[in-house]
Short mmCIF file of C-alpha atoms in Angstrom, two decimals:
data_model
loop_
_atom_site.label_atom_id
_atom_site.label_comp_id
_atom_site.label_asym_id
_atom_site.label_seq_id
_atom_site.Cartn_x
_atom_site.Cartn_y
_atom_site.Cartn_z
CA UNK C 1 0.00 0.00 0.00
CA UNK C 2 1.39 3.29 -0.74
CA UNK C 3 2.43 5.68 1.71
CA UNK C 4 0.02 8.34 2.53
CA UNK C 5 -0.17 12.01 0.61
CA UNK C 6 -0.07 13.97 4.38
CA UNK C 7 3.45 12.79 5.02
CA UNK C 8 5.94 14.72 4.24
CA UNK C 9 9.29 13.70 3.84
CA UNK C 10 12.06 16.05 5.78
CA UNK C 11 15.02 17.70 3.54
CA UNK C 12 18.32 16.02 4.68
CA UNK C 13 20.35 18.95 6.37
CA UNK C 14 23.75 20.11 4.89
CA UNK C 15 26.87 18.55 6.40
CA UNK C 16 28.99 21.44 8.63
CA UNK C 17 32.12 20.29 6.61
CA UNK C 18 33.68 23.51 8.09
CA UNK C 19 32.89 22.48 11.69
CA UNK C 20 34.12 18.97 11.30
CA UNK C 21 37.21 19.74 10.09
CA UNK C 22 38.29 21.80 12.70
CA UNK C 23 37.24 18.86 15.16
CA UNK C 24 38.68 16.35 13.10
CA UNK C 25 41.82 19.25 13.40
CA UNK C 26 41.50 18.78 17.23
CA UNK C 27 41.08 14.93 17.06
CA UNK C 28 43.53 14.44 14.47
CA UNK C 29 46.21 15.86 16.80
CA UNK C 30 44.90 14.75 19.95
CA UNK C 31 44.88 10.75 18.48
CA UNK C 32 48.52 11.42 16.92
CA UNK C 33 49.45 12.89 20.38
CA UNK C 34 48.25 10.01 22.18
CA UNK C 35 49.23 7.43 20.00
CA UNK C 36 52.63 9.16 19.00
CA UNK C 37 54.57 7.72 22.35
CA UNK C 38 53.79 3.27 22.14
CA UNK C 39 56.83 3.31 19.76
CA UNK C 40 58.68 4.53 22.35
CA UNK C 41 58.31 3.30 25.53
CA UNK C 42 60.40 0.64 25.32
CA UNK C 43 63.76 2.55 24.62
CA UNK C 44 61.96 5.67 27.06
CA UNK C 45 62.15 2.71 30.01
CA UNK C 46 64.87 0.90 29.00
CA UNK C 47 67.00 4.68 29.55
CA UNK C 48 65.38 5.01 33.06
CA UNK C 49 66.49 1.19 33.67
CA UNK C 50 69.32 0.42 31.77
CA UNK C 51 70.05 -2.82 33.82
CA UNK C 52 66.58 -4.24 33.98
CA UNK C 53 65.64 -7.78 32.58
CA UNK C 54 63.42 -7.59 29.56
CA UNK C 55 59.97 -8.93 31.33
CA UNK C 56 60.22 -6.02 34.07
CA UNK C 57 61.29 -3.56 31.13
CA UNK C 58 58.19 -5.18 29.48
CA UNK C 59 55.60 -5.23 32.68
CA UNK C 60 56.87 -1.30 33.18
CA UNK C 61 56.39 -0.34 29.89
CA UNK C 62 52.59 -1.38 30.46
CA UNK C 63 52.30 0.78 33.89
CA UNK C 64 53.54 3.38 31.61
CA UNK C 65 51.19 2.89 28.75
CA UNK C 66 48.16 2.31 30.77
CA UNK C 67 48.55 5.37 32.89
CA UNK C 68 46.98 7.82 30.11
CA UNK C 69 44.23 5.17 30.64
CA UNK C 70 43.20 5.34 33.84
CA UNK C 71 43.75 8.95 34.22
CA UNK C 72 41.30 9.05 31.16
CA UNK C 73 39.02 6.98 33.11
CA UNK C 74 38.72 9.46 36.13
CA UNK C 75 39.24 12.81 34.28
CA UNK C 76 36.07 12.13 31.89
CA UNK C 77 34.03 12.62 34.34
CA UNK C 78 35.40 15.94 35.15
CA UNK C 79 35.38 16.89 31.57
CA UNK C 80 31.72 16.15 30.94
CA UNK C 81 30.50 18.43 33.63
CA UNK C 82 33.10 21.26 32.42
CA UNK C 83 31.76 20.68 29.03
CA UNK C 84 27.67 20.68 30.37
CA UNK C 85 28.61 23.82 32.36
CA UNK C 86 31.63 26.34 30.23
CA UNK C 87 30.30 24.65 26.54
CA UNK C 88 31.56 22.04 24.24
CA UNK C 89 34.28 24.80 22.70
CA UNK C 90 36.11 25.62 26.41
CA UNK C 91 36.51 22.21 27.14
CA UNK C 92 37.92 21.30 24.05
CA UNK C 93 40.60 24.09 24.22
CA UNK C 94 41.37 23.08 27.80
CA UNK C 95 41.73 19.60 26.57
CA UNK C 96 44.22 20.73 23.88
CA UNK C 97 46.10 23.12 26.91
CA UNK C 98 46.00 19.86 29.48
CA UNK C 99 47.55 17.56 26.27
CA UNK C 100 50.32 20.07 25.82
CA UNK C 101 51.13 20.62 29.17
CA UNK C 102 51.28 16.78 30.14
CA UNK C 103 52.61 16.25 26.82
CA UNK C 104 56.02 18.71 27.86
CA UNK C 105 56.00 17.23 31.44
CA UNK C 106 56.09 13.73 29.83
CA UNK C 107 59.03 14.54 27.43
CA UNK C 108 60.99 15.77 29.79
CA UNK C 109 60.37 13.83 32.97
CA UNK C 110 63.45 12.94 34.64
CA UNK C 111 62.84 9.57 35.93
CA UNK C 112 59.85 7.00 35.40
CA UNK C 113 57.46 7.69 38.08
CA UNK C 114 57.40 11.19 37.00
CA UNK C 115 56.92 9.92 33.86
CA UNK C 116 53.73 7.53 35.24
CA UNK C 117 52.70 10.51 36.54
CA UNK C 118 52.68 13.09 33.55
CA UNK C 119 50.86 10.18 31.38
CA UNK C 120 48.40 9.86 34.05
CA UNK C 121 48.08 13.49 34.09
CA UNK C 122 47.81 13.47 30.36
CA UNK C 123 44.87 11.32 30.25
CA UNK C 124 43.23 13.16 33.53
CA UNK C 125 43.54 16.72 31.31
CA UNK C 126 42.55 15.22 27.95
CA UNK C 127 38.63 15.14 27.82
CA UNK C 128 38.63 15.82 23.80
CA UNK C 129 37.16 12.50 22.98
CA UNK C 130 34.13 12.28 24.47
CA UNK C 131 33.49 15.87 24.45
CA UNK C 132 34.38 15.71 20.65
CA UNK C 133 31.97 13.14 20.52
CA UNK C 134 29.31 15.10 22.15
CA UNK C 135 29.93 18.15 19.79
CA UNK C 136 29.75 16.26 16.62
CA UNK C 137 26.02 15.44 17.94
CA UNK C 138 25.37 17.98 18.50
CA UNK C 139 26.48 19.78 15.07
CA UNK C 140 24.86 17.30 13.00
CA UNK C 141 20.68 16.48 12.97
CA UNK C 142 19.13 13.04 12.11
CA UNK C 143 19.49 13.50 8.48
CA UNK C 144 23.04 13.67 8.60
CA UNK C 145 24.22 12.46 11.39
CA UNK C 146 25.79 8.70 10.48
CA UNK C 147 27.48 11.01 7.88
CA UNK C 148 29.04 13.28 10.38
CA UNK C 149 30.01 10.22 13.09
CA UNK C 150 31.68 8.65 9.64
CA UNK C 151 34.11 11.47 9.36
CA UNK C 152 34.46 11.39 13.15
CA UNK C 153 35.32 8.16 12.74
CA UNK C 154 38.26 8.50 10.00
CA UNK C 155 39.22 11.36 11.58
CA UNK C 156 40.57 9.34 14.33
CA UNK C 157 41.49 6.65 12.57
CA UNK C 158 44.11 8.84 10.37
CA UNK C 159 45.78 10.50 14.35
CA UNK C 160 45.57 6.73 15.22
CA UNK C 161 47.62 5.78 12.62
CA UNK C 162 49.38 9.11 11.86
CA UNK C 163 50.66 9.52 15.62
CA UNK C 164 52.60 6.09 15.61
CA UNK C 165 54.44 6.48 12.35
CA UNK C 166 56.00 9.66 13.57
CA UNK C 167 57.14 8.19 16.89
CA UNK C 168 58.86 5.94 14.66
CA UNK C 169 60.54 8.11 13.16
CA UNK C 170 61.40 10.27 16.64
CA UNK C 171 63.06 7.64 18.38
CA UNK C 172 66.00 8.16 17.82
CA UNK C 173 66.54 11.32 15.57
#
């Protein structure tokens, strides 16, 4: 049976291409940022413990990777109320500042556990995926929505695998 006459059928809503890309600029970066540092952890812990045995180089190297993790974990939290109270844009720039910062305390932390520490600090300060999440919602209606969360997507697939290719190449420069 055909559909009826009184329906109408909605106009799909133009894509904010210019909106996306500077989030996918923020993800891009932030992904790249994050991922940039697996290649190097080994050689980072294996200079704070030059005469360790390869399985406790290997289980620190884990503490290390995993502290962006659960710092991640507990900062969300904070950055979803920051981002419910100041606005999506605030708490995306104070995302960015918290990455930076942690980022320089990380690359120049002078023994491990300061280095634990700056990478749980950097995942405490970084709330940019969620709240990049969020935005892109909130940018984009039901008619073109899966298209905007499919860019999202990409987006931080390319820092995923943008971010380890140039700690590759960093490791020893």
């Amino acid at each position: 049976m055909p559909r009826q006459q009184n329906e109408q059928r909605q106009e799909p809503t133009p894509v904010p291409y210019a909106k996306i890309c500077v989030l996918g600029l923020v993800l891009t970066s932030n992904n790249a940022a994050i991922w940039i540092i697996y290649t190097m952890l080994p050689f980072m812990v294996k200079y704070y413990f030059p005469h360790m045995s390869l399985k406790e180089l290997g289980f620190r190297a884990g503490i290390l990777g995993s502290a962006f993790s659960v710092g991640s974990l507990l900062g969300n939290f904070l950055w979803g109320i920051v981002a419910d109270r100041a606005g999506r844009k605030p708490a995306l720039i104070g995302g960015l500042v918290g990455t930076i910062i942690a980022a320089l305390m990380f690359g120049f932390s002078p023994n491990f556990w300061m280095a634990v520490f700056s990478r749980f600090a950097w995942g405490f300060l970084n709330g940019n995926i969620g709240v990049s999440k969020t935005y892109m919602a909130e940018i984009t209606d039901d008619s073109n929505n899966a298209k905007g969360m499919s860019l999202y997507g990409v987006i931080g697939g390319f820092g995923r695998t943008v971010g380890p290719v140039i700690g590759g190449f960093l490791i020893e420069p």
